[in-house]
Coordinates of C-alpha atoms and ligand atoms in Angstrom, one line a residue:
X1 CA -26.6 14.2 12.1
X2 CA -29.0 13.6 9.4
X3 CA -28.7 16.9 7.8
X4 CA -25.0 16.2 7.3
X5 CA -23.8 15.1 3.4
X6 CA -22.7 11.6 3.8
X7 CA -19.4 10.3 2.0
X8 CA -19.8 7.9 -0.8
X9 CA -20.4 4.4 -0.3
X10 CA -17.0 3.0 -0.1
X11 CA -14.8 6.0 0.5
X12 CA -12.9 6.4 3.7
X13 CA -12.7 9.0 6.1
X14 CA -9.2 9.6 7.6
X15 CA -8.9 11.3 10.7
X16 CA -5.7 12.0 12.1
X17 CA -5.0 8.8 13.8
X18 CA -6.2 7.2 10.5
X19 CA -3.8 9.4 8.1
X20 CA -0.8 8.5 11.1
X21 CA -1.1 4.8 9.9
X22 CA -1.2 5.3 5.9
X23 CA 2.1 7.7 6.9
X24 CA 3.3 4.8 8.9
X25 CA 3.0 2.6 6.1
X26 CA 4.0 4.5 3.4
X27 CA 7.3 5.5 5.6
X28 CA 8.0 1.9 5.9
X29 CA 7.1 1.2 1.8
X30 CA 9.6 4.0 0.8
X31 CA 12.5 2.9 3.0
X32 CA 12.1 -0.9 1.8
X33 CA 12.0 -0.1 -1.7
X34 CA 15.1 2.1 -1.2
X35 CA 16.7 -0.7 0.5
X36 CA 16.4 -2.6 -2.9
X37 CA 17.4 0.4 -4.8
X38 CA 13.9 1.4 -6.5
X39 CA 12.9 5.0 -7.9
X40 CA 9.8 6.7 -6.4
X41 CA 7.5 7.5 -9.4
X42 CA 4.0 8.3 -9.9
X43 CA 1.6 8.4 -13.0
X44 CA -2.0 10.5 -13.3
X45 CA -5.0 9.4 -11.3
X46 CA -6.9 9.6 -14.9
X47 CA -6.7 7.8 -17.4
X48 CA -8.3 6.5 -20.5
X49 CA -10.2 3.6 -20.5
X50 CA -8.6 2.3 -23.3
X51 CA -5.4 1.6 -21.3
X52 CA -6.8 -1.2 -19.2
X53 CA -8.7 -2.4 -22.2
X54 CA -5.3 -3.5 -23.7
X55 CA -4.8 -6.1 -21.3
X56 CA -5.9 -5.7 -17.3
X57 CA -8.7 -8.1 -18.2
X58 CA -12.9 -8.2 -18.7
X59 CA -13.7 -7.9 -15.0
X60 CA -11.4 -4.8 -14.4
X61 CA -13.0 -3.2 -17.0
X62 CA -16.2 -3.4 -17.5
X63 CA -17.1 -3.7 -14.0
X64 CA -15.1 -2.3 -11.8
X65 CA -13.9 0.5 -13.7
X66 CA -14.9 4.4 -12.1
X67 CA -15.5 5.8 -15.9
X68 CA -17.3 9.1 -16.8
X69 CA -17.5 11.2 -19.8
X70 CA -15.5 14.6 -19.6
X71 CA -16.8 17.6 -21.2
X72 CA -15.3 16.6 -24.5
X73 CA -16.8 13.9 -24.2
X74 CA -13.9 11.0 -23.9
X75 CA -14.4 8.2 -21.6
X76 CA -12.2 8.8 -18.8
X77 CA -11.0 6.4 -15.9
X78 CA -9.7 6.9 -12.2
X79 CA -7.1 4.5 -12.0
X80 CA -8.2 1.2 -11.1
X81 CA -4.2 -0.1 -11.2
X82 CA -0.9 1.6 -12.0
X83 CA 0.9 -1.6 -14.2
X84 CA -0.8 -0.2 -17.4
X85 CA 0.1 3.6 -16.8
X86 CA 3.8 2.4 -15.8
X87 CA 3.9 0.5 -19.3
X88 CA 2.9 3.5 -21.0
X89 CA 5.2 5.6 -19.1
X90 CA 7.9 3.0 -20.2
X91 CA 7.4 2.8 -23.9
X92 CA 7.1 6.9 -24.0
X93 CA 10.6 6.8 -22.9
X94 CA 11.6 3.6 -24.2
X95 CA 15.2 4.1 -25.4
X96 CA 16.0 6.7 -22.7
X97 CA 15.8 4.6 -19.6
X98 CA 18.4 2.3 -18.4
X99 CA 17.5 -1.3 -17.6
X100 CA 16.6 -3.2 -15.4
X101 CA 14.5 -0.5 -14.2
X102 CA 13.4 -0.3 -10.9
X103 CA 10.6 1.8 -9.8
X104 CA 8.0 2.2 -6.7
X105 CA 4.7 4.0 -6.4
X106 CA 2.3 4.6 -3.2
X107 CA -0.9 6.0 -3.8
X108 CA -4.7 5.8 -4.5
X109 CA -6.6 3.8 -6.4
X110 CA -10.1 3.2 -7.4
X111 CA -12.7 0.0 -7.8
X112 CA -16.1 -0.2 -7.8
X113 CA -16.5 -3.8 -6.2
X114 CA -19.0 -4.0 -3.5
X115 CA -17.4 -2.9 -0.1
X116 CA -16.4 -5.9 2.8
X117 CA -13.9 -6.6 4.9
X118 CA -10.6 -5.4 3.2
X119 CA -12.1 -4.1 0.3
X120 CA -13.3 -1.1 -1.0
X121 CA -13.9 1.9 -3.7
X122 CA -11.2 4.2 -3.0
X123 CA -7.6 2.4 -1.4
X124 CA -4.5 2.6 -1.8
X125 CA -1.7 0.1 -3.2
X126 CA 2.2 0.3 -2.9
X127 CA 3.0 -1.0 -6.5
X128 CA 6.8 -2.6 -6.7
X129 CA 8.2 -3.3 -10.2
X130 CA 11.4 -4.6 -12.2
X131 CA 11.8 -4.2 -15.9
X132 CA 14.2 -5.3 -18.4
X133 CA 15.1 -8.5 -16.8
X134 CA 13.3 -12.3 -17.7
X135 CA 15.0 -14.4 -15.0
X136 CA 13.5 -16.3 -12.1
X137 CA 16.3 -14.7 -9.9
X138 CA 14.6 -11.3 -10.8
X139 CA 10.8 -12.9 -9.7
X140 CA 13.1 -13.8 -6.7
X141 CA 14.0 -10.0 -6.0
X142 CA 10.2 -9.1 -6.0
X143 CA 9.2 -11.8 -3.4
X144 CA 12.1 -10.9 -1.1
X145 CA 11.1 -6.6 -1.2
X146 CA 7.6 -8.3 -0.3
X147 CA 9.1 -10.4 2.8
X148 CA 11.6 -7.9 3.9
X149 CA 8.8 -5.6 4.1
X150 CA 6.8 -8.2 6.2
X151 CA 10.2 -8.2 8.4
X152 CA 9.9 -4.7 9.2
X153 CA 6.7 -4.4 10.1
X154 CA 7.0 -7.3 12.1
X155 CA 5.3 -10.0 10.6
X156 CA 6.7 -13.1 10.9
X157 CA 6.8 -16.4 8.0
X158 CA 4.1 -18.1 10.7
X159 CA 1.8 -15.1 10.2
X160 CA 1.8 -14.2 6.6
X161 CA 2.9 -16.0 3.5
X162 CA 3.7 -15.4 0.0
X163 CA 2.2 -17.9 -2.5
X164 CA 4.2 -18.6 -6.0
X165 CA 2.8 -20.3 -8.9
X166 CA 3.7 -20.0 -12.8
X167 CA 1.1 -19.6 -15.5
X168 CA 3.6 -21.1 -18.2
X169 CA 3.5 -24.2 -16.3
X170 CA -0.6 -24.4 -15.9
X171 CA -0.1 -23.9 -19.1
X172 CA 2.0 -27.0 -20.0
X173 CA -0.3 -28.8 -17.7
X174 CA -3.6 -28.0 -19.7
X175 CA -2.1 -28.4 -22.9
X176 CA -1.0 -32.4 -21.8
X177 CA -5.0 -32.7 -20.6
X178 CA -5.1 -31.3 -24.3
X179 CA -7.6 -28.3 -23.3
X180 CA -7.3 -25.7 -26.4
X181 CA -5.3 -22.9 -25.9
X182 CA -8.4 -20.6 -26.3
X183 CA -10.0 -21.6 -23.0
X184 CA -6.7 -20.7 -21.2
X185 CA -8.2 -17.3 -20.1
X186 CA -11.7 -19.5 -18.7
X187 CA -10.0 -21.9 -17.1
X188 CA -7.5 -19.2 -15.5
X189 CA -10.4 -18.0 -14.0
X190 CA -11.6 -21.3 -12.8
X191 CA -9.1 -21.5 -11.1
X192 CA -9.0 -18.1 -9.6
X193 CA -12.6 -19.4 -8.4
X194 CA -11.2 -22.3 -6.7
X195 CA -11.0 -20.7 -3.0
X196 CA -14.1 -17.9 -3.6
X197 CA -17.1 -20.2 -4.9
X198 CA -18.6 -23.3 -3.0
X199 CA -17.3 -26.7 -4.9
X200 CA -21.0 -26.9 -6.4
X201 CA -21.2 -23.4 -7.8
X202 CA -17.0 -23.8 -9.0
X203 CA -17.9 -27.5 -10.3
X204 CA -21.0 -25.9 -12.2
X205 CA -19.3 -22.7 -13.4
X206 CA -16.5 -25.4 -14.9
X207 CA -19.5 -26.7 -16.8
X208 CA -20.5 -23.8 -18.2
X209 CA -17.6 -23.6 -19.7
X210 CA -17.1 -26.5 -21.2
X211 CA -14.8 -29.5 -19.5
X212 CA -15.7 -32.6 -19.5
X213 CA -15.9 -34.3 -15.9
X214 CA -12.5 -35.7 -16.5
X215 CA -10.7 -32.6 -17.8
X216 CA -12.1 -30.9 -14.0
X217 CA -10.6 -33.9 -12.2
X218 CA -7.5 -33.5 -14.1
X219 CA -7.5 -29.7 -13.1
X220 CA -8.4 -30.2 -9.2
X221 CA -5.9 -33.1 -9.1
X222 CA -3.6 -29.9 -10.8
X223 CA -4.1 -27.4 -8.1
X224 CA -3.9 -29.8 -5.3
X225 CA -0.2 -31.0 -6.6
X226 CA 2.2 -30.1 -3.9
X227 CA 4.9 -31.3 -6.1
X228 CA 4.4 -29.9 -9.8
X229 CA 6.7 -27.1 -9.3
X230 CA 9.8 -29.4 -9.4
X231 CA 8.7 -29.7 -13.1
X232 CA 8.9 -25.7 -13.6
X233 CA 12.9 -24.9 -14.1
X234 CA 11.7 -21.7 -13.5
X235 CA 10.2 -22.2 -10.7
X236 CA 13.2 -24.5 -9.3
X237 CA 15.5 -21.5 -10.1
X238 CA 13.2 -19.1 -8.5
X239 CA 13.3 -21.1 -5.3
X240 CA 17.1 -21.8 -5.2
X241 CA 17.2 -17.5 -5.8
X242 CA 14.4 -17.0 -2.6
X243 CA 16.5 -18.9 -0.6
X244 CA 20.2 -17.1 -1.2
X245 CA 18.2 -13.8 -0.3
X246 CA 16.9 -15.1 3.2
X247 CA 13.4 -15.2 2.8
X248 CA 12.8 -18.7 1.9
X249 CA 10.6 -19.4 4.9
X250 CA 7.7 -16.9 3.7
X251 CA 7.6 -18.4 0.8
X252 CA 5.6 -21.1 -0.8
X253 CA 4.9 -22.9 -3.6
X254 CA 1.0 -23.0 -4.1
X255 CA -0.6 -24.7 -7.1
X256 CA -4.0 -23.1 -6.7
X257 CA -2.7 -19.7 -7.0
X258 CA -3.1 -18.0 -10.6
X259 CA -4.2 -14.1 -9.8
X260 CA -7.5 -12.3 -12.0
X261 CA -4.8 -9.7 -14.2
X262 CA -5.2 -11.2 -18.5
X263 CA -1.2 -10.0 -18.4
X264 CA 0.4 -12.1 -16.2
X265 CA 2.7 -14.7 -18.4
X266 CA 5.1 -16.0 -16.0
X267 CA 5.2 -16.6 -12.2
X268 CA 2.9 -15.5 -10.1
X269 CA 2.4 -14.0 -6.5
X270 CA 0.0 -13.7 -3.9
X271 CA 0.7 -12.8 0.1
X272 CA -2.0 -14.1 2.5
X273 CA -2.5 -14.1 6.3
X274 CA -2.3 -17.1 7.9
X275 CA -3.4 -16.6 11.9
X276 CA -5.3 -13.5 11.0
X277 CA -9.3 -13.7 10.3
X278 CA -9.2 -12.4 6.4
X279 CA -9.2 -14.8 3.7
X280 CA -8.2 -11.6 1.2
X281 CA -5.0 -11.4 -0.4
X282 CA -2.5 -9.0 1.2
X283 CA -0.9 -8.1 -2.3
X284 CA -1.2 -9.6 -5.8
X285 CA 1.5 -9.6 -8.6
X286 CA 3.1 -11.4 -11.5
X287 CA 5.3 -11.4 -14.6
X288 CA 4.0 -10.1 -17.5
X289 CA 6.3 -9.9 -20.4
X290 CA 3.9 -8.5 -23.6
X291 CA 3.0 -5.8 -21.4
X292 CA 4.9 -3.4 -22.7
X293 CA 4.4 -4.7 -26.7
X294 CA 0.6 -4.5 -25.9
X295 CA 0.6 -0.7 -24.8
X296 CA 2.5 0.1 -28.1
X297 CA 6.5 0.0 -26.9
X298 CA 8.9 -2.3 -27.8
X299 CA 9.4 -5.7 -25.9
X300 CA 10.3 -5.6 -22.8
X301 CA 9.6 -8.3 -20.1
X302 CA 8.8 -7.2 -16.1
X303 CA 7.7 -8.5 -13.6
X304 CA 5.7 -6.4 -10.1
X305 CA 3.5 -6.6 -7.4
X306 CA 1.0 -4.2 -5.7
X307 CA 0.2 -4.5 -2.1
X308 CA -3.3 -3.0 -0.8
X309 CA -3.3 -0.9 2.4
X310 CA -6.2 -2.1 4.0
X311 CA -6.0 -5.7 4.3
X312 CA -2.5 -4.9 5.5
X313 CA -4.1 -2.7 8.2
X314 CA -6.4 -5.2 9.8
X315 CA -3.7 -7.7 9.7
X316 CA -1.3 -5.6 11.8
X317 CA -3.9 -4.3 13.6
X318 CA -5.2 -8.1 14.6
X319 CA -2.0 -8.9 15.8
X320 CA -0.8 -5.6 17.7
X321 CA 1.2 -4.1 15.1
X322 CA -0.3 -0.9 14.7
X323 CA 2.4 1.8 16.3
X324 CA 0.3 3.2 19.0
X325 CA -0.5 7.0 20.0
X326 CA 0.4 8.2 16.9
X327 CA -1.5 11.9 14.7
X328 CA -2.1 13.0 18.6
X329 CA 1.1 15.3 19.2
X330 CA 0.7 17.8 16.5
X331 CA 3.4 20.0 18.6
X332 CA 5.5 19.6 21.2
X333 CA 5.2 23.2 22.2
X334 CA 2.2 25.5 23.4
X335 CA 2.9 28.8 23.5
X336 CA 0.5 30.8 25.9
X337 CA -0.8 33.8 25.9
X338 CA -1.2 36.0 28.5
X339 CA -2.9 39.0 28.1
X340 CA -3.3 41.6 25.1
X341 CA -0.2 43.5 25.8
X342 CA 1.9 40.1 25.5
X343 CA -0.3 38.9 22.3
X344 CA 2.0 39.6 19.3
X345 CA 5.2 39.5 21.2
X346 CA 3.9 35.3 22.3
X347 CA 3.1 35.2 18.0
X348 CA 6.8 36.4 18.2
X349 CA 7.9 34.2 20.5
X350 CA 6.2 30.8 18.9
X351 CA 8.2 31.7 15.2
X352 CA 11.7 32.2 17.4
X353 CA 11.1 29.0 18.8
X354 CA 9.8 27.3 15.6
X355 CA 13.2 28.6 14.0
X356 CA 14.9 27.0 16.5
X357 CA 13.5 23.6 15.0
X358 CA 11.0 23.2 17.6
X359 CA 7.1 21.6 16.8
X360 CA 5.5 24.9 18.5
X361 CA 1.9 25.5 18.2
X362 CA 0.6 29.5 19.9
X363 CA -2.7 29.6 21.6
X364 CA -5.0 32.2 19.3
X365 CA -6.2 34.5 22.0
X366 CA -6.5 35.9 25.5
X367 CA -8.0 33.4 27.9
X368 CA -7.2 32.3 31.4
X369 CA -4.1 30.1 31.8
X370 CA -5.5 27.4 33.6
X371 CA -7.4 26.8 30.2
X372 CA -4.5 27.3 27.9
X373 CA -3.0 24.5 30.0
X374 CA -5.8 21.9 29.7
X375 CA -6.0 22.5 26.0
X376 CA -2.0 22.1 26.0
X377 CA -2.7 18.9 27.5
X378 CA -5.4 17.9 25.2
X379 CA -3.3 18.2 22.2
X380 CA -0.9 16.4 23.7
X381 CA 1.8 19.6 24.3
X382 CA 4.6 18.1 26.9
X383 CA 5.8 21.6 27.4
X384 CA 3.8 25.2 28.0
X385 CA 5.5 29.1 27.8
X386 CA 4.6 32.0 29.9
X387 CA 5.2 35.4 28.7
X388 CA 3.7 38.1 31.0
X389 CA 4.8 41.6 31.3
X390 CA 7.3 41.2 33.9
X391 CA 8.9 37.9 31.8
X392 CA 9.1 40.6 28.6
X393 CA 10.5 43.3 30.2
X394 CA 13.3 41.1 31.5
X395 CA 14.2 39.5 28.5
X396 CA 12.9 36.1 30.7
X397 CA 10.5 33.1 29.4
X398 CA 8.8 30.7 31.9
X399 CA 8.9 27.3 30.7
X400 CA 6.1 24.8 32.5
X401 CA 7.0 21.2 32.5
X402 CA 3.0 19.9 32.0
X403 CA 3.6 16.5 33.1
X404 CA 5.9 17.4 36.2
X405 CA 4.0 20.9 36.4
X406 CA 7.8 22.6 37.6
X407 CA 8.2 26.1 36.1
X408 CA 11.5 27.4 35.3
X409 CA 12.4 31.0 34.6
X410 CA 15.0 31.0 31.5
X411 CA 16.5 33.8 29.2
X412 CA 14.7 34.2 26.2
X413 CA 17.9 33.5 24.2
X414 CA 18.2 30.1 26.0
X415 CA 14.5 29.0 25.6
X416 CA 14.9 26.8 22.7
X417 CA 17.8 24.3 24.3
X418 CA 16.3 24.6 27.4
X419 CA 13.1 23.3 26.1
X420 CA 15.0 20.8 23.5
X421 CA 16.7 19.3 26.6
X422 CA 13.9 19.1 28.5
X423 CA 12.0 16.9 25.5
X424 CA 14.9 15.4 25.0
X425 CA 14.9 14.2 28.9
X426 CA 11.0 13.1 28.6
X427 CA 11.4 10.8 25.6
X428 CA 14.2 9.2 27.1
X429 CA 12.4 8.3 29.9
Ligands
HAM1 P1 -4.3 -6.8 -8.0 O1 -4.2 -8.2 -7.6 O2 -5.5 -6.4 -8.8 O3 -3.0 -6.4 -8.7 O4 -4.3 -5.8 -6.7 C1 -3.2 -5.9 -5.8 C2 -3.7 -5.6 -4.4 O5 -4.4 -4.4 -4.3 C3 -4.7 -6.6 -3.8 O6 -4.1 -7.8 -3.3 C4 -5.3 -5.8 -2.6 O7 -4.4 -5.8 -1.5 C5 -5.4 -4.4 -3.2 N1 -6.7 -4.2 -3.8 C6 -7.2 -4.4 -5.0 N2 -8.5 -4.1 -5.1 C7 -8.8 -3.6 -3.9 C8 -10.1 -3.1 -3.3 N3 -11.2 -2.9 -4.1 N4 -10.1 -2.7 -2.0 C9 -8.9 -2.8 -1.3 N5 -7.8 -3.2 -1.7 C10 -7.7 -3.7 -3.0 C11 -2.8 -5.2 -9.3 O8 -3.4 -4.2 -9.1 C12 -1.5 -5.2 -10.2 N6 -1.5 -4.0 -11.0 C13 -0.3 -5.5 -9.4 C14 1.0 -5.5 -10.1 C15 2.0 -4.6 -10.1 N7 1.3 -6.5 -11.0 C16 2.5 -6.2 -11.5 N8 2.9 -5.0 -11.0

């Protein structure tokens, strides 16, 4: 074991039962974000650094940012987001696209944040977003693709909930507790810190930056407020929206909540377990409407969110949600073969078959057919064929039921229904 290269600190490993639930996923991603009428797009997995330097924030780029120098010597970065590269992608075809815009991504992304439960180097996000429109009924659309999607993998409102809050009203708040615009960004963060630092080290880091003991009550009494969305017409009209799409009950308002992204200007989301033992968001998102200005195009106000896969993952898997016995039936088929004679004309045999739509897989070699039939069961084959000598100079297959072990002589011709019923009888059962 030791002499074996092992994979970076961070990375994952996915074996076929692994890959199965990413497909799962991903399956599930694309048909919601059809549902709502969304575009599949995707951008390059390198970028330059500059990109995120317009506006992802300090954090995201100086320390979690993968960035090496190519031969040319630019500074390039794997993707630590896709919002930036989809503004780009916007303003290069500015006046071609038609608004609102909808598009969806699915695919991998990279941090280097120090691995833990639900985090690591190398994941992958589904990224959701709407351009084009400025209205609380369109921040309303992107919480209801995030709870329909919750629906259909069968989370429930009492297991997982989306969190709203809306940076233009922190905003109004600190300027009444007359906090200078400039700190904004540091006590954004503060906030962000509210749920991930112990109240001495938050209370200290508030220090450090500057607020007076009074101007921290003020804030905690802030993010404690139950109530202060009721003074966000936004947020009032964002609710009423929620509610006319169904998915009012997995959504809640939650003055504490103000995501880590510099580019957020409006509302705000966040998804989080409740029952389940993770204290990690499921997904972050937000408006951000100077996107778009920042990365060089013209105005143009959106709003998105991107949900991690692996937080996702131990949620479902906590609760049972994982589909079960999936990436073990790579074919339904096993072809056997039964001596050298038969070899190529079994070859033959598995591509008719295949043809014939079937998920047919051909044993490689000569071997005993007890042994062709373990390994048949192994991979998880429901159905084996036997071509001897006698079988090809009728024009006959045998077709072995692996579960029921029956063997049925049937005319080559008639292989492929007679299997397809026979598959068709198991699943059914
Ligand atoms: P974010 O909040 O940085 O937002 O990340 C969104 C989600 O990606 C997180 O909630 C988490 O599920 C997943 N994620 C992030 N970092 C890691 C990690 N190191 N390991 C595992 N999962 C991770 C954004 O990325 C925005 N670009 C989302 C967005 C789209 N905003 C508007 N449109």
């Amino acid at each position: 074991m030791t002499d074996i290269i092992q994979p970076l600190r961070g990375t994952r490993d996915f074996y076929p039962e692994d890959q199965a639930v990413i497909s799962w996923l991903y399956e599930n991603m694309r048909q919601v974000s059809e549902s709502f009428g969304y575009q599949e797009f995707d951008g390059p997995f390198l970028e330059p650094i500059e990109l995120y330097a317009a506006k992802s924030g300090e954090e995201l780029v100086k320390e979690q940012a993968f960035v090496f120098e190519d031969r040319g010597r630019n500074l390039i970065t794997l993707r630590p987001e896709l919002t930036p590269t989809l503004a780009r992608m916007v303003a290069q075809q500015q006046q071609h696209l038609h608004y609102p815009l909808r598009w969806w991504s699915f695919g991998p992304f990279w941090r280097y944040e120090s691995p833990q439960k639900g985090r690591s180097r190398e994941f992958f996000q589904w990224n959701v977003d709407l351009l084009g429109l400025d209205s609380p009924e369109a921040d309303a659309e992107m919480a209801a693709v995030m709870a329909v999607f919750f629906q259909q993998v069968g989370l429930s409102p009492d297991q997982v909930q989306i969190m709203i809050n809306n940076r233009r009203l922190v905003d109004a708040q600190l300027q009444k507790l007359e906090i200078p615009p400039r700190k904004q960004g540091e006590i954004f963060r503060l906030i962000d810190k509210r749920d991930k630092l112990e109240d001495a080290a938050w209370e200290a880091y508030a220090e450090e930056i500057g607020l007076t003991s009074k101007q921290l009550d003020s804030i905690k009494a802030m993010v404690e407020d139950e109530a202060l969305w009721e003074e966000s017409e936004e947020l009032v009209r964002f609710f009423r929206a929620v509610e006319a799409l169904g998915v009012g009950d997995y959504v809640q308002y939650a003055p504490h909540i103000i995501r880590g992204l510099d580019y957020y200007t409006g509302t705000v989301f966040e998804a989080q377990a409740v029952t389940a033992d993770i204290s990690r968001a499921l997904l972050g998102g937000g408006r951000y409407d100077n996107l778009l200005a920042d990365v060089g195009g013209d105005p143009l106000p959106g709003v998105g969110f991107a949900m991690g896969d692996m937080v996702l993952a131990i949620v479902l898997e906590e609760l049972g949600l994982l589909p079960e016995g999936r990436g073990v039936t790579p074919a339904d088929v096993l072809v056997t073969v039964f001596d050298e004679a038969t070899l190529l004309p079994s070859y033959s045999l598995s591509a008719e078959l295949r043809q014939a739509g079937l998920k047919v897989s051909c044993y490689p070699e000569v071997q005993k057919l007890g042994k062709q039939f373990k390994h048949a069961g192994r991979i998880g084959s429901r159905v084996a064929t036997i071509l001897g000598p006698d079988e090809l100079a009728n024009g006959m297959i045998a077709v072995k039921d692996l579960e029921s072990r029956k063997q049925e002589l049937v005319p080559r011709g008639e292989a492929a229904d007679f299997i397809k019923k026979l598959l068709d009888k198991a699943s059914s059962s």
